[in-house]
Amino acid sequence: MASVYINNVQKHYGAYHALKGVCAEMADGEFVVLVGPSGCGKSTLLRMIAGLEGISEGIIQIGSRVVNDLRPKDRDVALVFQNYALYPHMTVEENMSYALKLMKTPKNVIADKVGSAAKILGLTDLLKRYPRQLSGGQRQRVAMGRAIVRDPQVFLFDEPLSNLDAKLRVQMRTEIKQLHQRLKTTIVYVTHDQVEAMTMADKIVVMRDGVIEQIGSPLELYDRPRNVFVAGFIGSPAMNFIPGAVQGDRFIAIDNMHLPLPSGAHENVATYGIRPEHLKLDDTGFPADVIVIEPMGFSTQVIVKVADTLLTVISSERLVLQPGSTVHLTPHVPAVHLFDSNGLRISDLVDGISRSDH
Ligand code: ADP
Ligand code: MG
């Protein structure tokens, strides 16, 4: 196991500046997820850690070693891709043994390592099967098995679940998290899916256009997003953003929407952010037209419209509502997120408020 230290890493592909001074620390044993929209540079950064991509500038350190000039095979990392290709003519056991054989590992050691990885992954009964005789999830587990037998310092995953169907993805998410709890090896995991990031990570690194927007635990990012981008990216359904301006002790948005502010709110608030679960239905709040009702079973999602703005509301109740009817909404003030005209969070006005207090 080892930490990963990334300092001011730059990547140029010809004229294209793909990574613009990335700094991040991944502690020994931590599960770190790199998340961001497609094209933001996640795979590039992961491949640079693996040694598959040159580093234009900056330092990457694994454990105590600067690895900038080390070949991939000398870095002691194992990479699992989205398109993990298993060798079709080899059994599960042979697929998992292959890298160790190449390293001339003694037979009995290979058997031990493959046996224990198979046990961890629930593949013991499938060792003699060929890839074509496996389900998608089982194949994914074999791909992970190939990485585990190498007993690397760091696991690198690049969107390993994106080829699986939704149900299997959720199941594999749990399996990978359990695997990490058992092995405690440092994991750097790339995904564009914020739900995967939230559910799996100890620490999330949010990227956009080759820069890091914020680093923090899932709930830190959820409760205190540093800017509008992170606020809108983390959380599903996404945070509601309402443009407007402060007047006295209220935030005045479009017609009818006078929103309550935490006391002492800055004048330079330009955007009022409120998560769907923090808009409460009551009799006294601002009026909104019901557009669509989405019963989810454990909750009800309602899309409403105020003047030209659509807002999403989530209630833990089973609401009986009709499209076209009017509801009244009150934001839960301690959970309001305020941003300035540059989209930056205005630091919390009331210290020590627990966002879960709703
Ligand atoms: P992500 O994994 O976040 O979707 P990538 O790291 O694959 O993004 O790519 C980041 C950016 O760098 C993209 O705009 C992509 O087109 C560009 N890029 C990636 N690899 C190369 C390459 N070999 N040559 C030129 N541009 C590249
Ligand atoms: Mg990628």
mmCIF file of C-alpha atoms and ligand atoms in Angstrom:
data_model
loop_
_atom_site.group_PDB
_atom_site.id
_atom_site.type_symbol
_atom_site.label_atom_id
_atom_site.label_comp_id
_atom_site.label_asym_id
_atom_site.label_seq_id
_atom_site.Cartn_x
_atom_site.Cartn_y
_atom_site.Cartn_z
ATOM 1 C CA MET A 1 0.000 0.000 0.000
ATOM 2 C CA ALA A 2 1.145 3.520 -0.682
ATOM 3 C CA SER A 3 0.066 7.119 -0.851
ATOM 4 C CA VAL A 4 -0.060 8.999 -4.142
ATOM 5 C CA TYR A 5 1.135 12.574 -4.310
ATOM 6 C CA ILE A 6 0.459 14.727 -7.343
ATOM 7 C CA ASN A 7 2.090 18.130 -7.514
ATOM 8 C CA ASN A 8 1.389 20.757 -10.171
ATOM 9 C CA VAL A 9 0.979 18.217 -12.931
ATOM 10 C CA GLN A 10 0.542 19.569 -16.442
ATOM 11 C CA LYS A 11 -0.297 17.721 -19.626
ATOM 12 C CA HIS A 12 -0.081 19.093 -23.122
ATOM 13 C CA TYR A 13 -1.247 17.062 -26.107
ATOM 14 C CA GLY A 14 0.390 19.208 -28.774
ATOM 15 C CA ALA A 15 -1.319 22.580 -28.498
ATOM 16 C CA TYR A 16 -4.082 21.218 -26.266
ATOM 17 C CA HIS A 17 -3.619 21.864 -22.548
ATOM 18 C CA ALA A 18 -5.351 18.836 -21.014
ATOM 19 C CA LEU A 19 -4.220 19.171 -17.366
ATOM 20 C CA LYS A 20 -3.502 22.597 -15.967
ATOM 21 C CA GLY A 21 -1.529 22.302 -12.762
ATOM 22 C CA VAL A 22 -3.253 19.497 -10.892
ATOM 23 C CA CYS A 23 -2.397 18.989 -7.206
ATOM 24 C CA ALA A 24 -3.863 16.186 -5.092
ATOM 25 C CA GLU A 25 -2.833 13.957 -2.223
ATOM 26 C CA MET A 26 -4.186 10.466 -1.852
ATOM 27 C CA ALA A 27 -3.478 8.937 1.513
ATOM 28 C CA ASP A 28 -2.271 5.398 2.012
ATOM 29 C CA GLY A 29 -5.285 3.090 1.953
ATOM 30 C CA GLU A 30 -7.713 5.752 0.816
ATOM 31 C CA PHE A 31 -10.454 5.223 -1.803
ATOM 32 C CA VAL A 32 -10.173 8.304 -4.000
ATOM 33 C CA VAL A 33 -12.610 8.962 -6.838
ATOM 34 C CA LEU A 34 -11.765 11.324 -9.702
ATOM 35 C CA VAL A 35 -15.057 12.581 -11.074
ATOM 36 C CA GLY A 36 -16.037 15.120 -13.703
ATOM 37 C CA PRO A 37 -17.702 15.463 -17.081
ATOM 38 C CA SER A 38 -16.366 13.560 -20.061
ATOM 39 C CA GLY A 39 -13.154 15.104 -21.438
ATOM 40 C CA CYS A 40 -12.112 16.875 -18.235
ATOM 41 C CA GLY A 41 -8.843 14.922 -17.970
ATOM 42 C CA LYS A 42 -9.631 12.085 -15.539
ATOM 43 C CA SER A 43 -8.233 9.256 -17.663
ATOM 44 C CA THR A 44 -5.230 11.356 -18.591
ATOM 45 C CA LEU A 45 -4.385 11.850 -14.917
ATOM 46 C CA LEU A 46 -4.939 8.171 -14.108
ATOM 47 C CA ARG A 47 -2.806 7.075 -17.057
ATOM 48 C CA MET A 48 -0.069 9.425 -15.901
ATOM 49 C CA ILE A 49 -0.107 7.755 -12.482
ATOM 50 C CA ALA A 50 0.087 4.382 -14.249
ATOM 51 C CA GLY A 51 2.965 5.556 -16.435
ATOM 52 C CA LEU A 52 1.093 5.097 -19.714
ATOM 53 C CA GLU A 53 1.161 8.805 -20.462
ATOM 54 C CA GLY A 54 4.142 11.151 -20.129
ATOM 55 C CA ILE A 55 4.097 14.003 -17.635
ATOM 56 C CA SER A 56 4.641 17.373 -19.352
ATOM 57 C CA GLU A 57 5.457 19.096 -16.060
ATOM 58 C CA GLY A 58 5.118 18.465 -12.315
ATOM 59 C CA ILE A 59 5.703 15.515 -10.004
ATOM 60 C CA ILE A 60 3.911 12.252 -9.348
ATOM 61 C CA GLN A 61 5.031 10.311 -6.321
ATOM 62 C CA ILE A 62 3.880 6.861 -5.229
ATOM 63 C CA GLY A 63 4.876 6.117 -1.646
ATOM 64 C CA SER A 64 8.271 7.730 -1.193
ATOM 65 C CA ARG A 65 9.316 7.360 -4.850
ATOM 66 C CA VAL A 66 9.004 9.995 -7.547
ATOM 67 C CA VAL A 67 7.778 7.882 -10.467
ATOM 68 C CA ASN A 68 7.938 10.436 -13.303
ATOM 69 C CA ASP A 69 10.631 8.474 -15.108
ATOM 70 C CA LEU A 70 9.723 4.950 -13.993
ATOM 71 C CA ARG A 71 8.337 2.501 -16.523
ATOM 72 C CA PRO A 72 4.724 1.361 -15.906
ATOM 73 C CA LYS A 73 5.766 -2.095 -14.769
ATOM 74 C CA ASP A 74 8.159 -0.664 -12.199
ATOM 75 C CA ARG A 75 5.506 1.492 -10.544
ATOM 76 C CA ASP A 76 3.768 -1.332 -8.718
ATOM 77 C CA VAL A 77 0.261 -0.253 -9.716
ATOM 78 C CA ALA A 78 -2.529 -2.289 -11.324
ATOM 79 C CA LEU A 79 -4.976 -0.772 -13.762
ATOM 80 C CA VAL A 80 -8.542 -1.993 -14.436
ATOM 81 C CA PHE A 81 -10.205 -0.409 -17.480
ATOM 82 C CA GLN A 82 -13.697 -0.081 -18.806
ATOM 83 C CA ASN A 83 -12.773 -2.329 -21.730
ATOM 84 C CA TYR A 84 -10.921 -4.937 -19.749
ATOM 85 C CA ALA A 85 -10.094 -7.518 -22.356
ATOM 86 C CA LEU A 86 -9.894 -11.007 -20.912
ATOM 87 C CA TYR A 87 -7.992 -13.530 -23.014
ATOM 88 C CA PRO A 88 -10.835 -15.521 -24.621
ATOM 89 C CA HIS A 89 -8.783 -18.707 -25.044
ATOM 90 C CA MET A 90 -7.734 -18.794 -21.392
ATOM 91 C CA THR A 91 -9.739 -19.977 -18.421
ATOM 92 C CA VAL A 92 -10.491 -17.687 -15.505
ATOM 93 C CA GLU A 93 -7.571 -19.246 -13.650
ATOM 94 C CA GLU A 94 -5.203 -18.749 -16.579
ATOM 95 C CA ASN A 95 -6.376 -15.174 -17.081
ATOM 96 C CA MET A 96 -5.685 -14.414 -13.450
ATOM 97 C CA SER A 97 -2.299 -16.189 -13.468
ATOM 98 C CA TYR A 98 -0.985 -14.679 -16.669
ATOM 99 C CA ALA A 99 0.801 -11.586 -15.349
ATOM 100 C CA LEU A 100 2.415 -13.589 -12.547
ATOM 101 C CA LYS A 101 3.650 -16.192 -15.025
ATOM 102 C CA LEU A 102 5.244 -13.461 -17.089
ATOM 103 C CA MET A 103 7.044 -12.308 -13.963
ATOM 104 C CA LYS A 104 8.296 -15.882 -13.484
ATOM 105 C CA THR A 105 6.537 -16.224 -10.149
ATOM 106 C CA PRO A 106 6.883 -19.762 -8.705
ATOM 107 C CA LYS A 107 3.899 -22.029 -9.448
ATOM 108 C CA ASN A 108 2.880 -22.590 -5.843
ATOM 109 C CA VAL A 109 2.885 -18.822 -5.167
ATOM 110 C CA ILE A 110 0.690 -18.258 -8.240
ATOM 111 C CA ALA A 111 -1.734 -20.935 -7.077
ATOM 112 C CA ASP A 112 -1.950 -19.333 -3.629
ATOM 113 C CA LYS A 113 -2.514 -15.836 -4.959
ATOM 114 C CA VAL A 114 -5.072 -16.872 -7.567
ATOM 115 C CA GLY A 115 -6.840 -19.044 -5.006
ATOM 116 C CA SER A 116 -7.163 -16.294 -2.452
ATOM 117 C CA ALA A 117 -8.179 -13.639 -5.012
ATOM 118 C CA ALA A 118 -10.805 -16.032 -6.377
ATOM 119 C CA LYS A 119 -12.111 -16.537 -2.870
ATOM 120 C CA ILE A 120 -12.358 -12.800 -2.205
ATOM 121 C CA LEU A 121 -14.184 -12.277 -5.500
ATOM 122 C CA GLY A 122 -16.444 -15.330 -5.311
ATOM 123 C CA LEU A 123 -14.836 -16.914 -8.359
ATOM 124 C CA THR A 124 -13.626 -20.161 -6.808
ATOM 125 C CA ASP A 125 -16.188 -22.302 -8.627
ATOM 126 C CA LEU A 126 -15.590 -20.570 -11.942
ATOM 127 C CA LEU A 127 -11.819 -20.988 -12.244
ATOM 128 C CA LYS A 128 -12.047 -23.551 -15.063
ATOM 129 C CA ARG A 129 -14.522 -21.579 -17.145
ATOM 130 C CA TYR A 130 -13.748 -19.500 -20.218
ATOM 131 C CA PRO A 131 -14.744 -15.814 -20.441
ATOM 132 C CA ARG A 132 -17.574 -16.595 -22.884
ATOM 133 C CA GLN A 133 -19.160 -18.773 -20.199
ATOM 134 C CA LEU A 134 -19.348 -15.873 -17.730
ATOM 135 C CA SER A 135 -21.839 -13.083 -17.128
ATOM 136 C CA GLY A 136 -20.773 -9.443 -17.449
ATOM 137 C CA GLY A 137 -20.394 -9.077 -13.699
ATOM 138 C CA GLN A 138 -18.327 -12.246 -13.422
ATOM 139 C CA ARG A 139 -16.039 -11.053 -16.209
ATOM 140 C CA GLN A 140 -15.612 -7.768 -14.418
ATOM 141 C CA ARG A 141 -14.635 -9.671 -11.301
ATOM 142 C CA VAL A 142 -12.030 -11.664 -13.241
ATOM 143 C CA ALA A 143 -10.578 -8.374 -14.512
ATOM 144 C CA MET A 144 -10.315 -7.228 -10.895
ATOM 145 C CA GLY A 145 -8.841 -10.600 -9.961
ATOM 146 C CA ARG A 146 -6.036 -10.081 -12.453
ATOM 147 C CA ALA A 147 -5.219 -6.824 -10.679
ATOM 148 C CA ILE A 148 -5.528 -8.247 -7.157
ATOM 149 C CA VAL A 149 -3.113 -11.163 -7.688
ATOM 150 C CA ARG A 150 -0.377 -8.682 -8.427
ATOM 151 C CA ASP A 151 -0.769 -7.281 -4.945
ATOM 152 C CA PRO A 152 -0.011 -3.744 -6.116
ATOM 153 C CA GLN A 153 0.684 -0.647 -4.032
ATOM 154 C CA VAL A 154 -2.195 1.145 -5.745
ATOM 155 C CA PHE A 155 -5.230 0.056 -7.769
ATOM 156 C CA LEU A 156 -6.213 2.317 -10.636
ATOM 157 C CA PHE A 157 -9.746 1.933 -12.019
ATOM 158 C CA ASP A 158 -10.938 3.743 -15.133
ATOM 159 C CA GLU A 159 -14.746 3.644 -15.397
ATOM 160 C CA PRO A 160 -14.758 -0.107 -14.802
ATOM 161 C CA LEU A 161 -18.539 -0.339 -14.504
ATOM 162 C CA SER A 162 -19.712 1.735 -17.430
ATOM 163 C CA ASN A 163 -20.310 -1.265 -19.695
ATOM 164 C CA LEU A 164 -22.592 -2.981 -17.197
ATOM 165 C CA ASP A 165 -26.346 -2.564 -16.939
ATOM 166 C CA ALA A 166 -27.761 -0.361 -14.202
ATOM 167 C CA LYS A 167 -28.590 -3.105 -11.721
ATOM 168 C CA LEU A 168 -25.246 -4.836 -12.054
ATOM 169 C CA ARG A 169 -23.465 -1.520 -11.712
ATOM 170 C CA VAL A 170 -25.057 -0.961 -8.330
ATOM 171 C CA GLN A 171 -24.121 -4.480 -7.237
ATOM 172 C CA MET A 172 -20.521 -4.163 -8.426
ATOM 173 C CA ARG A 173 -20.260 -0.790 -6.699
ATOM 174 C CA THR A 174 -20.936 -2.537 -3.420
ATOM 175 C CA GLU A 175 -18.519 -5.339 -4.270
ATOM 176 C CA ILE A 176 -15.657 -2.983 -5.079
ATOM 177 C CA LYS A 177 -16.271 -1.039 -1.894
ATOM 178 C CA GLN A 178 -16.254 -4.254 0.119
ATOM 179 C CA LEU A 179 -13.095 -5.330 -1.660
ATOM 180 C CA HIS A 180 -11.434 -2.108 -0.584
ATOM 181 C CA GLN A 181 -12.592 -2.586 2.997
ATOM 182 C CA ARG A 182 -10.963 -6.010 2.957
ATOM 183 C CA LEU A 183 -7.719 -5.270 1.120
ATOM 184 C CA LYS A 184 -7.279 -1.675 2.325
ATOM 185 C CA THR A 185 -5.132 -0.934 -0.709
ATOM 186 C CA THR A 186 -5.112 2.651 -2.021
ATOM 187 C CA ILE A 187 -7.590 2.999 -4.909
ATOM 188 C CA VAL A 188 -7.796 5.782 -7.468
ATOM 189 C CA TYR A 189 -11.080 5.340 -9.290
ATOM 190 C CA VAL A 190 -12.241 7.349 -12.308
ATOM 191 C CA THR A 191 -15.905 7.860 -13.146
ATOM 192 C CA HIS A 192 -18.143 10.500 -14.718
ATOM 193 C CA ASP A 193 -20.994 9.307 -12.502
ATOM 194 C CA GLN A 194 -21.401 11.408 -9.383
ATOM 195 C CA VAL A 195 -23.533 8.732 -7.705
ATOM 196 C CA GLU A 196 -20.651 6.270 -8.018
ATOM 197 C CA ALA A 197 -18.344 8.917 -6.596
ATOM 198 C CA MET A 198 -20.642 9.680 -3.660
ATOM 199 C CA THR A 199 -21.306 6.067 -2.759
ATOM 200 C CA MET A 200 -17.787 4.688 -3.071
ATOM 201 C CA ALA A 201 -15.271 7.384 -2.197
ATOM 202 C CA ASP A 202 -13.509 8.291 1.014
ATOM 203 C CA LYS A 203 -12.385 11.340 -0.908
ATOM 204 C CA ILE A 204 -13.714 12.851 -4.128
ATOM 205 C CA VAL A 205 -11.663 14.948 -6.533
ATOM 206 C CA VAL A 206 -14.000 16.970 -8.772
ATOM 207 C CA MET A 207 -12.416 17.962 -12.075
ATOM 208 C CA ARG A 208 -13.472 20.225 -14.919
ATOM 209 C CA ASP A 209 -11.527 21.238 -18.039
ATOM 210 C CA GLY A 210 -8.173 20.056 -16.730
ATOM 211 C CA VAL A 211 -8.405 21.699 -13.313
ATOM 212 C CA ILE A 212 -9.516 20.475 -9.911
ATOM 213 C CA GLU A 213 -12.612 22.283 -8.721
ATOM 214 C CA GLN A 214 -12.747 20.800 -5.232
ATOM 215 C CA ILE A 215 -11.439 17.930 -3.113
ATOM 216 C CA GLY A 216 -13.351 16.593 -0.129
ATOM 217 C CA SER A 217 -15.363 13.787 1.403
ATOM 218 C CA PRO A 218 -18.708 13.049 -0.278
ATOM 219 C CA LEU A 219 -20.698 14.920 2.348
ATOM 220 C CA GLU A 220 -18.279 17.854 2.498
ATOM 221 C CA LEU A 221 -18.843 18.356 -1.204
ATOM 222 C CA TYR A 222 -22.568 17.925 -0.819
ATOM 223 C CA ASP A 223 -22.887 20.282 2.133
ATOM 224 C CA ARG A 224 -20.292 22.875 1.234
ATOM 225 C CA PRO A 225 -19.681 22.938 -2.522
ATOM 226 C CA ARG A 226 -17.078 25.570 -3.292
ATOM 227 C CA ASN A 227 -18.778 26.863 -6.412
ATOM 228 C CA VAL A 228 -21.840 26.554 -8.608
ATOM 229 C CA PHE A 229 -20.203 23.877 -10.740
ATOM 230 C CA VAL A 230 -19.579 21.479 -7.851
ATOM 231 C CA ALA A 231 -22.963 22.335 -6.325
ATOM 232 C CA GLY A 232 -24.706 21.398 -9.570
ATOM 233 C CA PHE A 233 -22.562 18.358 -10.314
ATOM 234 C CA ILE A 234 -22.780 16.609 -6.954
ATOM 235 C CA GLY A 235 -26.262 15.530 -5.913
ATOM 236 C CA SER A 236 -29.104 13.938 -7.830
ATOM 237 C CA PRO A 237 -31.556 15.437 -8.608
ATOM 238 C CA ALA A 238 -29.378 18.510 -8.893
ATOM 239 C CA MET A 239 -29.493 21.603 -6.730
ATOM 240 C CA ASN A 240 -31.911 24.348 -7.834
ATOM 241 C CA PHE A 241 -30.213 27.616 -8.773
ATOM 242 C CA ILE A 242 -32.171 30.845 -8.686
ATOM 243 C CA PRO A 243 -30.606 34.047 -10.015
ATOM 244 C CA GLY A 244 -31.503 37.326 -8.357
ATOM 245 C CA ALA A 245 -30.306 39.908 -5.872
ATOM 246 C CA VAL A 246 -30.472 40.738 -2.179
ATOM 247 C CA GLN A 247 -32.902 43.441 -1.098
ATOM 248 C CA GLY A 248 -32.993 44.097 2.617
ATOM 249 C CA ASP A 249 -33.349 40.760 4.352
ATOM 250 C CA ARG A 250 -34.737 38.905 1.344
ATOM 251 C CA PHE A 251 -33.440 37.481 -1.879
ATOM 252 C CA ILE A 252 -35.607 38.718 -4.721
ATOM 253 C CA ALA A 253 -35.742 36.474 -7.716
ATOM 254 C CA ILE A 254 -38.296 36.564 -10.456
ATOM 255 C CA ASP A 255 -41.969 37.505 -9.853
ATOM 256 C CA ASN A 256 -43.431 36.189 -6.666
ATOM 257 C CA MET A 257 -40.278 34.635 -5.402
ATOM 258 C CA HIS A 258 -39.100 36.422 -2.307
ATOM 259 C CA LEU A 259 -36.755 34.001 -0.674
ATOM 260 C CA PRO A 260 -35.661 34.056 2.954
ATOM 261 C CA LEU A 261 -31.955 34.520 3.652
ATOM 262 C CA PRO A 262 -29.779 33.555 6.577
ATOM 263 C CA SER A 263 -29.283 36.627 8.754
ATOM 264 C CA GLY A 264 -26.348 38.837 7.805
ATOM 265 C CA ALA A 265 -26.404 37.761 4.175
ATOM 266 C CA HIS A 266 -24.009 39.546 1.861
ATOM 267 C CA GLU A 267 -25.199 42.013 -0.704
ATOM 268 C CA ASN A 268 -23.189 40.353 -3.420
ATOM 269 C CA VAL A 269 -25.301 37.215 -3.565
ATOM 270 C CA ALA A 270 -26.081 36.552 -7.227
ATOM 271 C CA THR A 271 -27.333 32.983 -7.077
ATOM 272 C CA TYR A 272 -29.492 31.282 -4.494
ATOM 273 C CA GLY A 273 -28.983 27.512 -4.378
ATOM 274 C CA ILE A 274 -31.379 25.135 -2.693
ATOM 275 C CA ARG A 275 -31.410 21.344 -2.907
ATOM 276 C CA PRO A 276 -34.700 19.644 -3.850
ATOM 277 C CA GLU A 277 -35.058 18.085 -0.394
ATOM 278 C CA HIS A 278 -34.722 21.490 1.261
ATOM 279 C CA LEU A 279 -37.759 23.022 -0.412
ATOM 280 C CA LYS A 280 -40.656 22.346 1.945
ATOM 281 C CA LEU A 281 -44.304 22.204 0.917
ATOM 282 C CA ASP A 282 -46.488 24.237 3.259
ATOM 283 C CA ASP A 283 -49.297 26.807 3.212
ATOM 284 C CA THR A 284 -47.258 29.952 3.630
ATOM 285 C CA GLY A 285 -44.332 29.795 1.193
ATOM 286 C CA PHE A 286 -44.077 31.212 -2.308
ATOM 287 C CA PRO A 287 -46.578 29.831 -4.837
ATOM 288 C CA ALA A 288 -45.473 27.529 -7.648
ATOM 289 C CA ASP A 289 -47.306 25.672 -10.414
ATOM 290 C CA VAL A 290 -47.053 21.907 -10.428
ATOM 291 C CA ILE A 291 -45.774 20.683 -13.798
ATOM 292 C CA VAL A 292 -44.896 17.019 -13.304
ATOM 293 C CA ILE A 293 -45.241 14.586 -10.391
ATOM 294 C CA GLU A 294 -42.851 11.633 -10.215
ATOM 295 C CA PRO A 295 -43.810 9.104 -7.543
ATOM 296 C CA MET A 296 -40.652 7.197 -6.589
ATOM 297 C CA GLY A 297 -42.192 5.056 -3.883
ATOM 298 C CA PHE A 298 -39.969 6.098 -1.003
ATOM 299 C CA SER A 299 -40.312 9.740 -2.031
ATOM 300 C CA THR A 300 -42.117 11.989 -4.466
ATOM 301 C CA GLN A 301 -40.320 14.236 -6.893
ATOM 302 C CA VAL A 302 -42.241 17.254 -8.141
ATOM 303 C CA ILE A 303 -41.198 19.646 -10.882
ATOM 304 C CA VAL A 304 -42.728 23.062 -10.361
ATOM 305 C CA LYS A 305 -42.555 26.338 -12.223
ATOM 306 C CA VAL A 306 -42.295 29.842 -10.838
ATOM 307 C CA ALA A 307 -42.554 32.410 -13.634
ATOM 308 C CA ASP A 308 -40.050 30.944 -16.104
ATOM 309 C CA THR A 309 -37.931 28.975 -13.649
ATOM 310 C CA LEU A 310 -38.318 25.242 -13.172
ATOM 311 C CA LEU A 311 -37.544 23.914 -9.701
ATOM 312 C CA THR A 312 -37.257 20.364 -8.448
ATOM 313 C CA VAL A 313 -38.753 19.441 -5.090
ATOM 314 C CA ILE A 314 -38.400 16.144 -3.263
ATOM 315 C CA SER A 315 -40.696 15.160 -0.473
ATOM 316 C CA SER A 316 -40.445 12.040 1.613
ATOM 317 C CA GLU A 317 -44.261 11.916 1.629
ATOM 318 C CA ARG A 318 -46.539 10.320 -0.933
ATOM 319 C CA LEU A 319 -48.071 13.508 -2.283
ATOM 320 C CA VAL A 320 -51.433 13.571 -4.003
ATOM 321 C CA LEU A 321 -51.035 16.426 -6.475
ATOM 322 C CA GLN A 322 -52.377 17.293 -9.898
ATOM 323 C CA PRO A 323 -50.446 18.920 -12.714
ATOM 324 C CA GLY A 324 -51.576 22.531 -12.972
ATOM 325 C CA SER A 325 -52.341 22.863 -9.273
ATOM 326 C CA THR A 326 -50.547 25.357 -7.051
ATOM 327 C CA VAL A 327 -48.274 24.463 -4.169
ATOM 328 C CA HIS A 328 -46.459 26.675 -1.680
ATOM 329 C CA LEU A 329 -42.789 26.229 -0.973
ATOM 330 C CA THR A 330 -40.481 27.422 1.774
ATOM 331 C CA PRO A 331 -36.714 26.959 1.586
ATOM 332 C CA HIS A 332 -35.078 25.522 4.682
ATOM 333 C CA VAL A 333 -32.913 28.544 5.438
ATOM 334 C CA PRO A 334 -29.960 26.834 7.167
ATOM 335 C CA ALA A 335 -29.526 24.668 4.086
ATOM 336 C CA VAL A 336 -29.441 27.510 1.567
ATOM 337 C CA HIS A 337 -26.275 27.856 -0.538
ATOM 338 C CA LEU A 338 -25.340 31.370 -1.637
ATOM 339 C CA PHE A 339 -22.997 32.167 -4.519
ATOM 340 C CA ASP A 340 -21.535 35.435 -5.798
ATOM 341 C CA SER A 341 -21.516 36.674 -9.383
ATOM 342 C CA ASN A 342 -18.396 34.606 -10.095
ATOM 343 C CA GLY A 343 -20.228 31.475 -9.013
ATOM 344 C CA LEU A 344 -18.147 31.145 -5.840
ATOM 345 C CA ARG A 345 -19.693 30.039 -2.588
ATOM 346 C CA ILE A 346 -20.170 32.797 -0.042
ATOM 347 C CA SER A 347 -18.902 31.255 3.151
ATOM 348 C CA ASP A 348 -21.511 30.047 5.548
ATOM 349 C CA LEU A 349 -23.141 32.829 7.461
ATOM 350 C CA VAL A 350 -24.144 30.731 10.382
ATOM 351 C CA ASP A 351 -21.342 28.616 11.754
ATOM 352 C CA GLY A 352 -21.820 25.085 12.859
ATOM 353 C CA ILE A 353 -25.111 24.484 11.131
ATOM 354 C CA SER A 354 -25.647 20.882 10.349
ATOM 355 C CA ARG A 355 -26.971 20.518 6.855
ATOM 356 C CA SER A 356 -28.635 17.289 7.811
ATOM 357 C CA ASP A 357 -30.865 19.277 10.107
ATOM 358 C CA HIS A 358 -33.916 19.395 7.863
HETATM 359 P P1 ADP B 1 -11.864 12.000 -19.421
HETATM 360 O O1 ADP B 1 -11.244 10.715 -19.053
HETATM 361 O O2 ADP B 1 -12.077 12.924 -18.265
HETATM 362 O O3 ADP B 1 -13.138 11.848 -20.210
HETATM 363 P P2 ADP B 1 -9.432 12.357 -20.973
HETATM 364 O O4 ADP B 1 -8.411 12.421 -19.918
HETATM 365 O O5 ADP B 1 -9.550 11.091 -21.737
HETATM 366 O O6 ADP B 1 -10.854 12.794 -20.383
HETATM 367 O O7 ADP B 1 -9.157 13.530 -22.019
HETATM 368 C C1 ADP B 1 -8.974 14.873 -21.613
HETATM 369 C C2 ADP B 1 -8.826 15.732 -22.856
HETATM 370 O O8 ADP B 1 -7.616 15.444 -23.514
HETATM 371 C C3 ADP B 1 -9.938 15.514 -23.872
HETATM 372 O O9 ADP B 1 -10.293 16.748 -24.409
HETATM 373 C C4 ADP B 1 -9.298 14.628 -24.898
HETATM 374 O O10 ADP B 1 -9.856 14.840 -26.154
HETATM 375 C C5 ADP B 1 -7.843 15.046 -24.843
HETATM 376 N N1 ADP B 1 -6.956 13.911 -25.160
HETATM 377 C C6 ADP B 1 -6.888 12.741 -24.514
HETATM 378 N N2 ADP B 1 -5.934 11.936 -25.021
HETATM 379 C C7 ADP B 1 -5.401 12.614 -26.060
HETATM 380 C C8 ADP B 1 -4.375 12.344 -27.016
HETATM 381 N N3 ADP B 1 -3.700 11.192 -26.990
HETATM 382 N N4 ADP B 1 -4.095 13.301 -27.938
HETATM 383 C C9 ADP B 1 -4.754 14.475 -27.939
HETATM 384 N N5 ADP B 1 -5.731 14.806 -27.073
HETATM 385 C C10 ADP B 1 -6.053 13.903 -26.150
HETATM 386 MG MG MG B 2 -11.903 8.746 -19.501
#
